[in-house]
Short mmCIF file of C-alpha atoms in Angstrom, two decimals:
data_model
loop_
_atom_site.label_atom_id
_atom_site.label_comp_id
_atom_site.label_asym_id
_atom_site.label_seq_id
_atom_site.Cartn_x
_atom_site.Cartn_y
_atom_site.Cartn_z
CA MET A 1 -14.48 -5.60 10.81
CA SER A 2 -11.27 -5.79 8.73
CA TYR A 3 -7.83 -5.39 10.27
CA VAL A 4 -7.44 -1.95 8.66
CA GLU A 5 -10.73 -0.73 10.12
CA SER A 6 -9.68 -1.91 13.59
CA LEU A 7 -6.70 0.49 13.40
CA LEU A 8 -8.80 3.59 12.75
CA GLY A 9 -9.56 6.16 15.41
CA ARG A 10 -12.94 7.69 16.06
CA GLY A 11 -14.14 9.56 12.98
CA GLU A 12 -11.01 8.63 11.01
CA GLN A 13 -11.75 7.92 7.35
CA ILE A 14 -9.86 5.93 4.71
CA LEU A 15 -9.06 7.96 1.60
CA TYR A 16 -6.81 5.68 -0.45
CA ILE A 17 -5.53 2.09 -0.29
CA ALA A 18 -2.51 0.81 -2.23
CA ARG A 19 -0.25 -2.23 -2.23
CA GLN A 20 2.81 -3.43 -4.05
CA HIS A 21 2.29 -3.75 -7.79
CA ILE A 22 1.27 -7.21 -9.01
CA PHE A 23 4.39 -7.10 -11.22
CA VAL A 24 6.44 -7.74 -8.07
CA LEU A 25 4.38 -10.83 -7.25
CA ILE A 26 4.62 -12.14 -10.82
CA VAL A 27 8.41 -11.75 -10.88
CA ASN A 28 8.76 -13.63 -7.58
CA ILE A 29 6.50 -16.46 -8.73
CA LEU A 30 8.23 -16.77 -12.11
CA THR A 31 11.59 -16.98 -10.35
CA GLU A 32 10.31 -19.75 -8.11
CA LEU A 33 8.76 -21.64 -11.05
CA SER A 34 12.09 -21.40 -12.89
CA LEU A 35 13.84 -22.87 -9.87
CA ILE A 36 11.33 -25.74 -9.77
CA ALA A 37 11.93 -26.40 -13.47
CA VAL A 38 15.68 -26.57 -12.86
CA LEU A 39 15.18 -28.96 -9.96
CA VAL A 40 12.90 -31.23 -12.00
CA ALA A 41 15.43 -31.26 -14.83
CA ALA A 42 18.20 -32.10 -12.38
CA GLY A 43 16.15 -34.94 -10.90
CA VAL A 44 15.42 -36.42 -14.33
CA ALA A 45 19.04 -36.06 -15.45
CA SER A 46 20.34 -37.77 -12.30
CA ASN A 47 17.85 -40.60 -12.73
CA VAL A 48 19.06 -41.16 -16.29
CA ALA A 49 22.74 -40.89 -15.26
CA PHE A 50 22.50 -43.46 -12.50
CA SER A 51 20.02 -45.78 -14.21
CA ASN A 52 22.91 -47.78 -15.66
CA ASN A 53 24.30 -48.36 -12.18
CA PRO A 54 21.40 -49.59 -10.02
CA THR A 55 23.80 -51.03 -7.44
CA ALA A 56 24.95 -47.55 -6.36
CA THR A 57 23.03 -46.95 -3.15
CA ILE A 58 23.14 -44.84 0.00
CA GLY A 59 21.47 -46.29 3.06
CA GLY A 60 19.70 -48.87 0.92
CA ILE A 61 18.27 -46.22 -1.45
CA SER A 62 19.60 -45.84 -4.98
CA ILE A 63 21.45 -42.61 -5.66
CA SER A 64 19.11 -41.72 -8.54
CA SER A 65 16.03 -42.14 -6.34
CA LEU A 66 17.63 -40.15 -3.52
CA ILE A 67 18.50 -37.22 -5.78
CA LEU A 68 15.00 -37.28 -7.28
CA LEU A 69 13.47 -37.29 -3.79
CA ILE A 70 15.63 -34.33 -2.72
CA CYS A 71 14.58 -32.38 -5.84
CA ILE A 72 10.90 -33.10 -5.13
CA VAL A 73 11.20 -31.94 -1.50
CA ILE A 74 12.96 -28.72 -2.50
CA SER A 75 10.32 -28.12 -5.20
CA VAL A 76 7.53 -28.44 -2.61
CA ILE A 77 9.34 -25.96 -0.35
CA VAL A 78 9.62 -23.51 -3.26
CA LEU A 79 5.88 -23.92 -4.00
CA ILE A 80 5.06 -23.14 -0.38
CA SER A 81 7.32 -20.09 -0.61
CA GLY A 82 5.39 -18.93 -3.70
CA PHE A 83 2.08 -19.32 -1.84
CA LEU A 84 3.46 -17.28 1.08
CA ASP A 85 4.57 -14.61 -1.39
CA PHE A 86 0.98 -14.34 -2.59
CA LEU A 87 -0.38 -14.13 0.97
CA ARG A 88 2.18 -11.47 1.82
CA TRP A 89 1.35 -9.43 -1.28
CA ASN A 90 -2.38 -9.72 -0.63
CA SER A 91 -2.22 -8.79 3.06
CA GLU A 92 0.32 -5.94 3.01
CA GLN A 93 -1.34 -2.58 2.39
CA ILE A 94 -0.55 1.13 2.44
CA VAL A 95 -3.51 3.21 3.63
CA ILE A 96 -3.97 6.98 3.52
CA THR A 97 -6.51 8.33 5.98
CA ASP A 98 -7.51 11.91 6.73
CA ARG A 99 -4.96 11.89 9.59
CA ARG A 100 -2.03 9.61 8.72
CA VAL A 101 -0.41 7.04 6.45
CA LEU A 102 -0.52 3.41 7.62
CA GLN A 103 1.92 0.86 6.25
CA ILE A 104 0.68 -2.63 7.19
CA ARG A 105 3.05 -5.58 6.86
CA GLY A 106 2.97 -9.26 7.70
CA VAL A 107 0.67 -12.20 7.02
CA PHE A 108 0.18 -13.66 10.49
CA ASN A 109 2.31 -11.37 12.65
CA LYS A 110 1.35 -7.80 11.82
CA ARG A 111 3.57 -4.71 11.85
CA VAL A 112 2.04 -1.26 11.37
CA ILE A 113 4.06 1.89 10.64
CA ASP A 114 2.26 5.22 11.13
CA SER A 115 3.25 8.53 9.57
CA SER A 116 1.18 11.49 10.75
CA LEU A 117 0.16 13.80 7.89
CA GLU A 118 1.05 16.91 9.84
CA LYS A 119 4.63 15.66 10.37
CA ILE A 120 5.31 14.85 6.73
CA ASN A 121 7.91 17.23 5.28
CA ASP A 122 8.69 15.81 1.85
CA ILE A 123 7.47 13.07 -0.47
CA GLU A 124 9.95 11.56 -2.93
CA LEU A 125 8.83 9.48 -5.92
CA ARG A 126 11.25 7.22 -7.79
CA GLN A 127 10.28 5.42 -11.01
CA SER A 128 12.49 3.43 -13.34
CA ILE A 129 11.72 3.07 -17.05
CA LEU A 130 10.17 -0.31 -16.30
CA GLY A 131 8.17 1.27 -13.49
CA ARG A 132 6.79 3.92 -15.81
CA ILE A 133 5.77 1.27 -18.34
CA PHE A 134 4.01 -0.97 -15.80
CA ASN A 135 2.90 1.90 -13.52
CA PHE A 136 4.78 1.16 -10.30
CA GLY A 137 7.35 3.07 -8.29
CA THR A 138 8.86 3.73 -4.89
CA ILE A 139 7.53 6.42 -2.55
CA GLU A 140 9.67 7.74 0.30
CA ILE A 141 8.02 9.86 2.98
CA LEU A 142 10.31 12.11 5.03
CA THR A 143 8.88 13.16 8.37
CA ALA A 144 9.96 15.74 10.94
CA SER A 145 12.35 13.17 12.42
CA GLY A 146 14.73 13.62 9.51
CA ALA A 147 16.55 10.74 7.80
CA GLU A 148 15.60 8.34 10.60
CA GLY A 149 11.97 9.23 10.00
CA ALA A 150 11.99 8.09 6.37
CA ASN A 151 9.23 5.65 5.46
CA VAL A 152 9.86 3.78 2.21
CA MET A 153 7.08 2.09 0.22
CA ASP A 154 8.78 -0.04 -2.41
CA ARG A 155 7.32 -0.64 -5.88
CA ILE A 156 3.73 0.26 -5.11
CA GLU A 157 1.01 0.37 -7.75
CA ALA A 158 -0.07 3.70 -9.29
CA PRO A 159 2.53 5.79 -7.42
CA LEU A 160 1.45 9.08 -9.04
CA GLU A 161 -2.13 8.62 -7.85
CA PHE A 162 -0.88 7.64 -4.41
CA LYS A 163 1.31 10.75 -4.16
CA ARG A 164 -1.53 12.96 -5.37
CA ALA A 165 -3.94 11.51 -2.80
CA LEU A 166 -1.34 11.96 -0.06
CA LEU A 167 -0.66 15.59 -0.99
CA GLU A 168 -4.39 16.36 -1.12
CA ALA A 169 -4.94 14.75 2.29
CA LYS A 170 -2.10 16.78 3.79
CA HIS A 171 -3.35 19.96 2.10
CA ASN A 172 -6.83 19.54 3.54
CA LEU A 173 -5.45 18.77 6.99
CA ASP A 174 -3.28 21.91 6.82
CA ARG A 175 -6.33 23.94 5.80
CA GLY A 176 -7.99 22.89 9.03
CA TYR A 177 -10.41 20.20 7.94
CA GLY A 178 -10.43 16.59 6.76
CA TYR A 179 -12.28 15.16 3.79
CA LEU A 180 -14.91 13.56 6.00
CA ASP A 181 -14.31 15.25 9.33
CA THR A 182 -17.72 14.96 10.98
CA ASP A 183 -16.67 16.97 14.04
CA GLY A 184 -16.21 20.22 12.17
CA TYR A 185 -13.07 22.25 11.70
CA THR A 186 -10.01 21.93 13.87
CA PRO A 187 -10.15 24.18 16.96
CA GLY A 188 -7.82 27.11 16.67
CA ARG A 189 -8.22 27.20 12.88
CA PRO A 190 -11.63 28.87 12.48
CA VAL A 191 -12.84 30.05 9.14
CA GLY A 192 -13.02 33.81 9.26
CA GLY A 193 -14.81 36.20 6.95
CA ALA A 194 -17.01 35.79 3.91
CA ILE A 195 -14.03 35.38 1.55
CA ASP A 196 -12.57 32.47 3.53
CA ILE A 197 -16.00 30.86 3.73
CA GLN A 198 -16.49 31.20 -0.03
CA ARG A 199 -13.11 29.62 -0.74
CA THR A 200 -13.83 26.78 1.67
CA LEU A 201 -17.23 26.13 0.07
CA GLU A 202 -15.59 25.98 -3.36
CA GLU A 203 -13.04 23.49 -2.03
CA LEU A 204 -15.79 21.36 -0.49
CA ALA A 205 -17.78 21.49 -3.74
CA ARG A 206 -14.78 20.10 -5.63
CA LEU A 207 -14.51 17.26 -3.13
CA ARG A 208 -18.24 16.56 -3.55
CA ASP A 209 -17.95 16.54 -7.35
CA ARG A 210 -15.10 14.03 -7.10
CA GLY A 211 -17.19 11.77 -4.90
CA ILE A 212 -15.01 12.18 -1.81
CA LEU A 213 -17.79 14.02 0.03
CA SER A 214 -21.39 12.85 -0.23
CA PRO A 215 -24.09 15.47 -1.02
CA GLU A 216 -25.42 15.11 2.52
CA GLU A 217 -21.99 15.76 4.06
CA PHE A 218 -21.47 18.74 1.74
CA GLU A 219 -24.81 20.26 2.77
CA ALA A 220 -24.01 19.74 6.46
CA LYS A 221 -20.65 21.50 6.04
CA LYS A 222 -22.29 24.25 4.03
CA ARG A 223 -24.89 24.92 6.72
CA ASP A 224 -22.19 24.96 9.39
CA LEU A 225 -20.11 27.49 7.44
CA LEU A 226 -23.00 29.76 6.54
CA SER A 227 -24.08 29.85 10.17
CA ARG A 228 -20.78 31.58 10.97
CA ILE A 229 -21.50 34.62 8.79
#
């Protein structure tokens, strides 16, 4: 069982999974590689500069060798930092379920932020020109708690698809059912009348055609609805 699956409640289904765009990872790694290149160049330059003065030492070690050693150590630290950046990018996820949005952070120590779908008031999407070119952007979810309840997801991949999936999940929850809610419709929100049943069947058929509902689940929902007429 994955870490995400261990967070799910009974009957809760995952609808969409996103993470930060790979562009963010590439920029971080390129920055670190540039720093390593500068350090290597500095080590070589210092070695050349002090090669004419081999008697210059600190603690029995020549200055040129000491500077080169320092540059190598810092370069190794930067490489480790780049590897941690990859692990962080790979492990941090943003998950939309039929009940909430989960923002999972951390490589070893995990932090999970929940935003209930029913408490989401507004969804703000911000995309720069670069974000529109490479298909990444920032999503900010405003909950019933106001400004303190804002949940920011920075530079995630395919932000338009993420926002669309989130709006559809909230819409279906507000209508009184989830995409894959195996326990039937929410109590207190019964489907009443042939017109409501017809509209609900059409909505379920669209979900089936998109592959969100399986044919078996669609037929089970259909039988349940028709039994209410």
